[in-house]
PDB file of C-alpha atoms and ligand atoms in Angstrom:
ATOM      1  CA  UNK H 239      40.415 -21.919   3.392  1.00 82.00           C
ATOM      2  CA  UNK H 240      41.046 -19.718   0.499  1.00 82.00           C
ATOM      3  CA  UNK H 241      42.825 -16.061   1.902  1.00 87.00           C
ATOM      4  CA  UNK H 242      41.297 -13.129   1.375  1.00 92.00           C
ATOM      5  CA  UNK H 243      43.092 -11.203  -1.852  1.00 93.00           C
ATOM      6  CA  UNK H 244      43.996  -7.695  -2.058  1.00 96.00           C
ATOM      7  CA  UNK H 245      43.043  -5.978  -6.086  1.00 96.00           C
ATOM      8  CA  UNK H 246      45.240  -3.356  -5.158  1.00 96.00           C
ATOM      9  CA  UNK H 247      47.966  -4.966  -3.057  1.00 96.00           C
ATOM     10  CA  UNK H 248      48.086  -7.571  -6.085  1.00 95.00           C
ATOM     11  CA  UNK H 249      48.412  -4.914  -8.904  1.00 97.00           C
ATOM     12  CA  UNK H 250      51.013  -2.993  -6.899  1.00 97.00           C
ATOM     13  CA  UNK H 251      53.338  -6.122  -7.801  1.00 95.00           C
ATOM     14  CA  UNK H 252      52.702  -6.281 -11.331  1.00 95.00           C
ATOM     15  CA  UNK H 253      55.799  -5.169 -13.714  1.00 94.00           C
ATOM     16  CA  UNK H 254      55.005  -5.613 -17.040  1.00 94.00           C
ATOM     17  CA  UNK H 255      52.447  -4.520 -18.861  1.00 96.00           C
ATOM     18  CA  UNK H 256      49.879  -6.587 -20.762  1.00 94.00           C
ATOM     19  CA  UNK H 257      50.970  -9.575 -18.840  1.00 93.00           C
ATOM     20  CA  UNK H 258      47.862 -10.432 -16.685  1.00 95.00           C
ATOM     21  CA  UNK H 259      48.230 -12.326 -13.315  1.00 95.00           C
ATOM     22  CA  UNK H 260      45.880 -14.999 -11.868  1.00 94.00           C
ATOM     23  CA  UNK H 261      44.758 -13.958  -8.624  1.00 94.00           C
ATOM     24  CA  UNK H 262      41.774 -16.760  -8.241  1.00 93.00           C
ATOM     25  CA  UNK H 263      39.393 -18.818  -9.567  1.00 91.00           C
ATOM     26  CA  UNK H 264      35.957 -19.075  -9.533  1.00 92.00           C
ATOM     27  CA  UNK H 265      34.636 -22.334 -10.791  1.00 92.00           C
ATOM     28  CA  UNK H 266      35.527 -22.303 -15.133  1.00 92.00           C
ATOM     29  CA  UNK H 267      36.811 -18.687 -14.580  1.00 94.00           C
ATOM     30  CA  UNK H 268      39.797 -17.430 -13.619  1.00 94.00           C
ATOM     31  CA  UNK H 269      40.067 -14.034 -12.223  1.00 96.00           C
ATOM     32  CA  UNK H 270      43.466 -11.665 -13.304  1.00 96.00           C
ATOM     33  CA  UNK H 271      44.504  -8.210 -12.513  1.00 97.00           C
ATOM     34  CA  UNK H 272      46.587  -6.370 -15.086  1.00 97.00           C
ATOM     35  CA  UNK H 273      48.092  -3.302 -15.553  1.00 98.00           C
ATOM     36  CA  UNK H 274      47.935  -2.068 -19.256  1.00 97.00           C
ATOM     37  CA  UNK H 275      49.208   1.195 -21.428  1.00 97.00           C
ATOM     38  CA  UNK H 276      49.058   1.657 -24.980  1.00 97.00           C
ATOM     39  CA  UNK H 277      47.446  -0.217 -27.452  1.00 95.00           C
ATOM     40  CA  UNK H 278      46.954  -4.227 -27.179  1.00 93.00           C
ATOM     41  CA  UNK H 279      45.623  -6.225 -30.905  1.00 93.00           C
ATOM     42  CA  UNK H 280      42.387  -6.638 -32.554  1.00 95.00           C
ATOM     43  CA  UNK H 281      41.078  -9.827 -31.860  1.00 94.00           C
ATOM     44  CA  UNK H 282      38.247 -12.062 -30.830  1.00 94.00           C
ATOM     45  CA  UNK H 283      37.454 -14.951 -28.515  1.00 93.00           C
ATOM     46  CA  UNK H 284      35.168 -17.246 -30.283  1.00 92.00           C
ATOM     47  CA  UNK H 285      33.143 -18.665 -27.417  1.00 93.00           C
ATOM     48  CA  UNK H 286      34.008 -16.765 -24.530  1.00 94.00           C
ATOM     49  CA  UNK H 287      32.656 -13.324 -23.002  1.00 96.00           C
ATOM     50  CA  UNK H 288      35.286 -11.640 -20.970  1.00 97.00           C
ATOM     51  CA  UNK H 289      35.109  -9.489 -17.971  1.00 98.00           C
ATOM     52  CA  UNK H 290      36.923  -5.952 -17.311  1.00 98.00           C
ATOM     53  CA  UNK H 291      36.956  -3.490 -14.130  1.00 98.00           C
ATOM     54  CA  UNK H 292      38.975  -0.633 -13.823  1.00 98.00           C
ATOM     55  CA  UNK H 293      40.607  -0.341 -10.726  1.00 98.00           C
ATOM     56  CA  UNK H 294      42.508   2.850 -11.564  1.00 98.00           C
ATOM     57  CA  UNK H 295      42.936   4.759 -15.058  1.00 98.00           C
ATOM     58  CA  UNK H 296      41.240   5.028 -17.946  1.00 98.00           C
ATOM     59  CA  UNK H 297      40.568   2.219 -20.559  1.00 98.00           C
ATOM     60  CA  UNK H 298      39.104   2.514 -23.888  1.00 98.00           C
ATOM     61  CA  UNK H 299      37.406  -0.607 -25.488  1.00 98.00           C
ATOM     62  CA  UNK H 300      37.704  -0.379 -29.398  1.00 98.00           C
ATOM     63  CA  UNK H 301      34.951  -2.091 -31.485  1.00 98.00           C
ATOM     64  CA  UNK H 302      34.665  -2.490 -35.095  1.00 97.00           C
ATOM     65  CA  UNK H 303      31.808   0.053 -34.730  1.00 97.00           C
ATOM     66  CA  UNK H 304      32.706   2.254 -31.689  1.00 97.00           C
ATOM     67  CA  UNK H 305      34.498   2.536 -28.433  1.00 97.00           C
ATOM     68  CA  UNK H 306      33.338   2.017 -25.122  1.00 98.00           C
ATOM     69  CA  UNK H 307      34.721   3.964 -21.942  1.00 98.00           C
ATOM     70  CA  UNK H 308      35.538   2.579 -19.019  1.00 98.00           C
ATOM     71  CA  UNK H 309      36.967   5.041 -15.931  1.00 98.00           C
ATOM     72  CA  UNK H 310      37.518   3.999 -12.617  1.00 98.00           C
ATOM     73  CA  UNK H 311      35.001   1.636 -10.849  1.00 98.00           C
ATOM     74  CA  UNK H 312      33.569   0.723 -14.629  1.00 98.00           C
ATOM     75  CA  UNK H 313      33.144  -2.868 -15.664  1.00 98.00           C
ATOM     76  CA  UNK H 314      32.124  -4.146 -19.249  1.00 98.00           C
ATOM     77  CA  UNK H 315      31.824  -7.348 -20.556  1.00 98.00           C
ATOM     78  CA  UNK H 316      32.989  -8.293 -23.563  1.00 98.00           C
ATOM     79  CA  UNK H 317      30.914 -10.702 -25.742  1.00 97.00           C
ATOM     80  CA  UNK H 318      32.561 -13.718 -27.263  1.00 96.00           C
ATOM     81  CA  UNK H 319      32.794 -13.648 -30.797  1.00 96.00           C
ATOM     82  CA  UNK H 320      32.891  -9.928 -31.455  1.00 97.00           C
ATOM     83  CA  UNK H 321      36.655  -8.392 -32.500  1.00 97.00           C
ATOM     84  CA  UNK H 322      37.450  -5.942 -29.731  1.00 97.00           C
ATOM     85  CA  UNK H 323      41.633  -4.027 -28.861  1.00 97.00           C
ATOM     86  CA  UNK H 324      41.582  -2.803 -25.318  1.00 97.00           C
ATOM     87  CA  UNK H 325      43.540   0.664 -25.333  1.00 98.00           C
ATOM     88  CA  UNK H 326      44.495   3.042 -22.110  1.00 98.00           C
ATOM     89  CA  UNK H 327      46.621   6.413 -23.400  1.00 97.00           C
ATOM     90  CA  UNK H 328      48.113   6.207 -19.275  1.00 98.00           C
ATOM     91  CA  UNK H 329      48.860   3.426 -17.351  1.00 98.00           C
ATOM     92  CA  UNK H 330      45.289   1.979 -16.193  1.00 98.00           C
ATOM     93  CA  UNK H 331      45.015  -0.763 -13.681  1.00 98.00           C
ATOM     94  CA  UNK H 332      42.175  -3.681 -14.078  1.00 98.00           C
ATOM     95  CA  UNK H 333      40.392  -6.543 -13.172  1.00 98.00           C
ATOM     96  CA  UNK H 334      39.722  -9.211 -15.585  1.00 97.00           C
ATOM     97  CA  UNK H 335      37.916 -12.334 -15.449  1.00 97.00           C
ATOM     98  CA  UNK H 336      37.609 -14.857 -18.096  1.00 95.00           C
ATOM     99  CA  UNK H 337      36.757 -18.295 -18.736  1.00 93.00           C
ATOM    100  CA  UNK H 338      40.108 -21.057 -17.681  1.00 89.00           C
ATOM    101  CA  UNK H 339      40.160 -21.943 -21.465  1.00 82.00           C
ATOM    102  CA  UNK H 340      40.330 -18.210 -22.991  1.00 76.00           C
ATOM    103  CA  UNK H 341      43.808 -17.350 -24.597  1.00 76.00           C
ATOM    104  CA  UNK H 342      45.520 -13.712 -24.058  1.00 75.00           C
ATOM    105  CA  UNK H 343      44.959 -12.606 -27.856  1.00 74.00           C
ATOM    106  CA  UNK H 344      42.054 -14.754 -28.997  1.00 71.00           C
ATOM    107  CA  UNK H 345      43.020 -16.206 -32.566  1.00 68.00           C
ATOM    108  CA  UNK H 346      45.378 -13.509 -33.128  1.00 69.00           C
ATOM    109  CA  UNK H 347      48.783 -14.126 -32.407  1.00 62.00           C
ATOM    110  CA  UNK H 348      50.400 -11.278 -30.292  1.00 63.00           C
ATOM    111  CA  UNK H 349      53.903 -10.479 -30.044  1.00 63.00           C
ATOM    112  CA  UNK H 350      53.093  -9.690 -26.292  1.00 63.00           C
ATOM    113  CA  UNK H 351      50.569 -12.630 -25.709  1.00 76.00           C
ATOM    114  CA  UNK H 352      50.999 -14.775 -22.608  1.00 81.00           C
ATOM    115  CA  UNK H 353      49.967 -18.263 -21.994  1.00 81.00           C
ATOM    116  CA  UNK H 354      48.403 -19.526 -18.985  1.00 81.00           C
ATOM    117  CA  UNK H 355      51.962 -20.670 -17.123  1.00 80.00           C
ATOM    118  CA  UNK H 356      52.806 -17.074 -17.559  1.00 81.00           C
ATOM    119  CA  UNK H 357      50.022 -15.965 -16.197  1.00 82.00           C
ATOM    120  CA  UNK H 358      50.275 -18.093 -13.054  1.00 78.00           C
ATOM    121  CA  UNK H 359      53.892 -17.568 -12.870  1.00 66.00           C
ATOM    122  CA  UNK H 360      55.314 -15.837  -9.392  1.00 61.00           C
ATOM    123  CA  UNK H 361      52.146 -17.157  -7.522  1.00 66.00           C
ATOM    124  CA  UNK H 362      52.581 -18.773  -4.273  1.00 55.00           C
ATOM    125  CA  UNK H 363      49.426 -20.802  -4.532  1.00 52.00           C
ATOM    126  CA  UNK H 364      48.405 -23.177  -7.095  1.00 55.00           C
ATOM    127  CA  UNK H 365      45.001 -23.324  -8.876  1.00 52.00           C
ATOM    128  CA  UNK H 366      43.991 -27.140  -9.194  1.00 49.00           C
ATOM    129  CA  UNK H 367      43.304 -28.269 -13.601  1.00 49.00           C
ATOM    130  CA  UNK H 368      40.112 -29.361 -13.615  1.00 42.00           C
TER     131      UNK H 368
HETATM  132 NI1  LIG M 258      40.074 -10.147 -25.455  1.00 55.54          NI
END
């Protein structure tokens, strides 16, 4: 049986920022927490929509033609194809799910991206490849 998992408990171990950690997995999507501050890159995910909750803080979601605010208890869903640079001005926890074969930065190549072994490392359970 799966355990039950803890948003906050989970965040409280992250480290780094921008380096989201799988926490589960819901059929094709994997679901991360992440703690974030600053500015991330502009960039788009061609056929996937991704998911993001605030747990805690303040994130702004930057679009081509305007930003979208997110405070605490706030989801938003980004739609695939559309370029999009998540921004917090404090440290803002969050929830993120998104499809098993989305990558960190989209087609843009980040300095800070992370691939999917990074984002599983430090986990004590193992999600199954399909
Ligand atoms: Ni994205």
């Amino acid at each position: 049986m799966n355990p039950a998992v803890n948003f906050l408990g989970e965040l409280e171990q992250v480290t780094e920022h921008w380096s989201p950690q799988i926490v589960g997995r819901v059929n094709d999507q994997y679901v991360k927490v992440a703690k974030i501050k600053g500015e991330f890159v502009w960039h788009k995910h061609e056929n996937e929509d991704e998911l993001f909750y605030v747990v805690k803080g303040r994130l702004v979601m930057r679009y081509e033609n305007g930003d979208i605010i997110l405070n605490e208890g706030d989801f938003h869903v980004v739609p695939k194809g559309v370029m999009h640079n998540p921004q917090a001005d404090e440290e803002c926890w969050i929830v993120l799910v998104e499809t098993v074969t989305t990558t960190h930065a989209g087609d843009t190549e980040a300095e800070h991206s992370k691939t999917i072994e990074e984002q599983l490392a430090g986990r004590s359970f193992e999600i199954p490849a399909r």
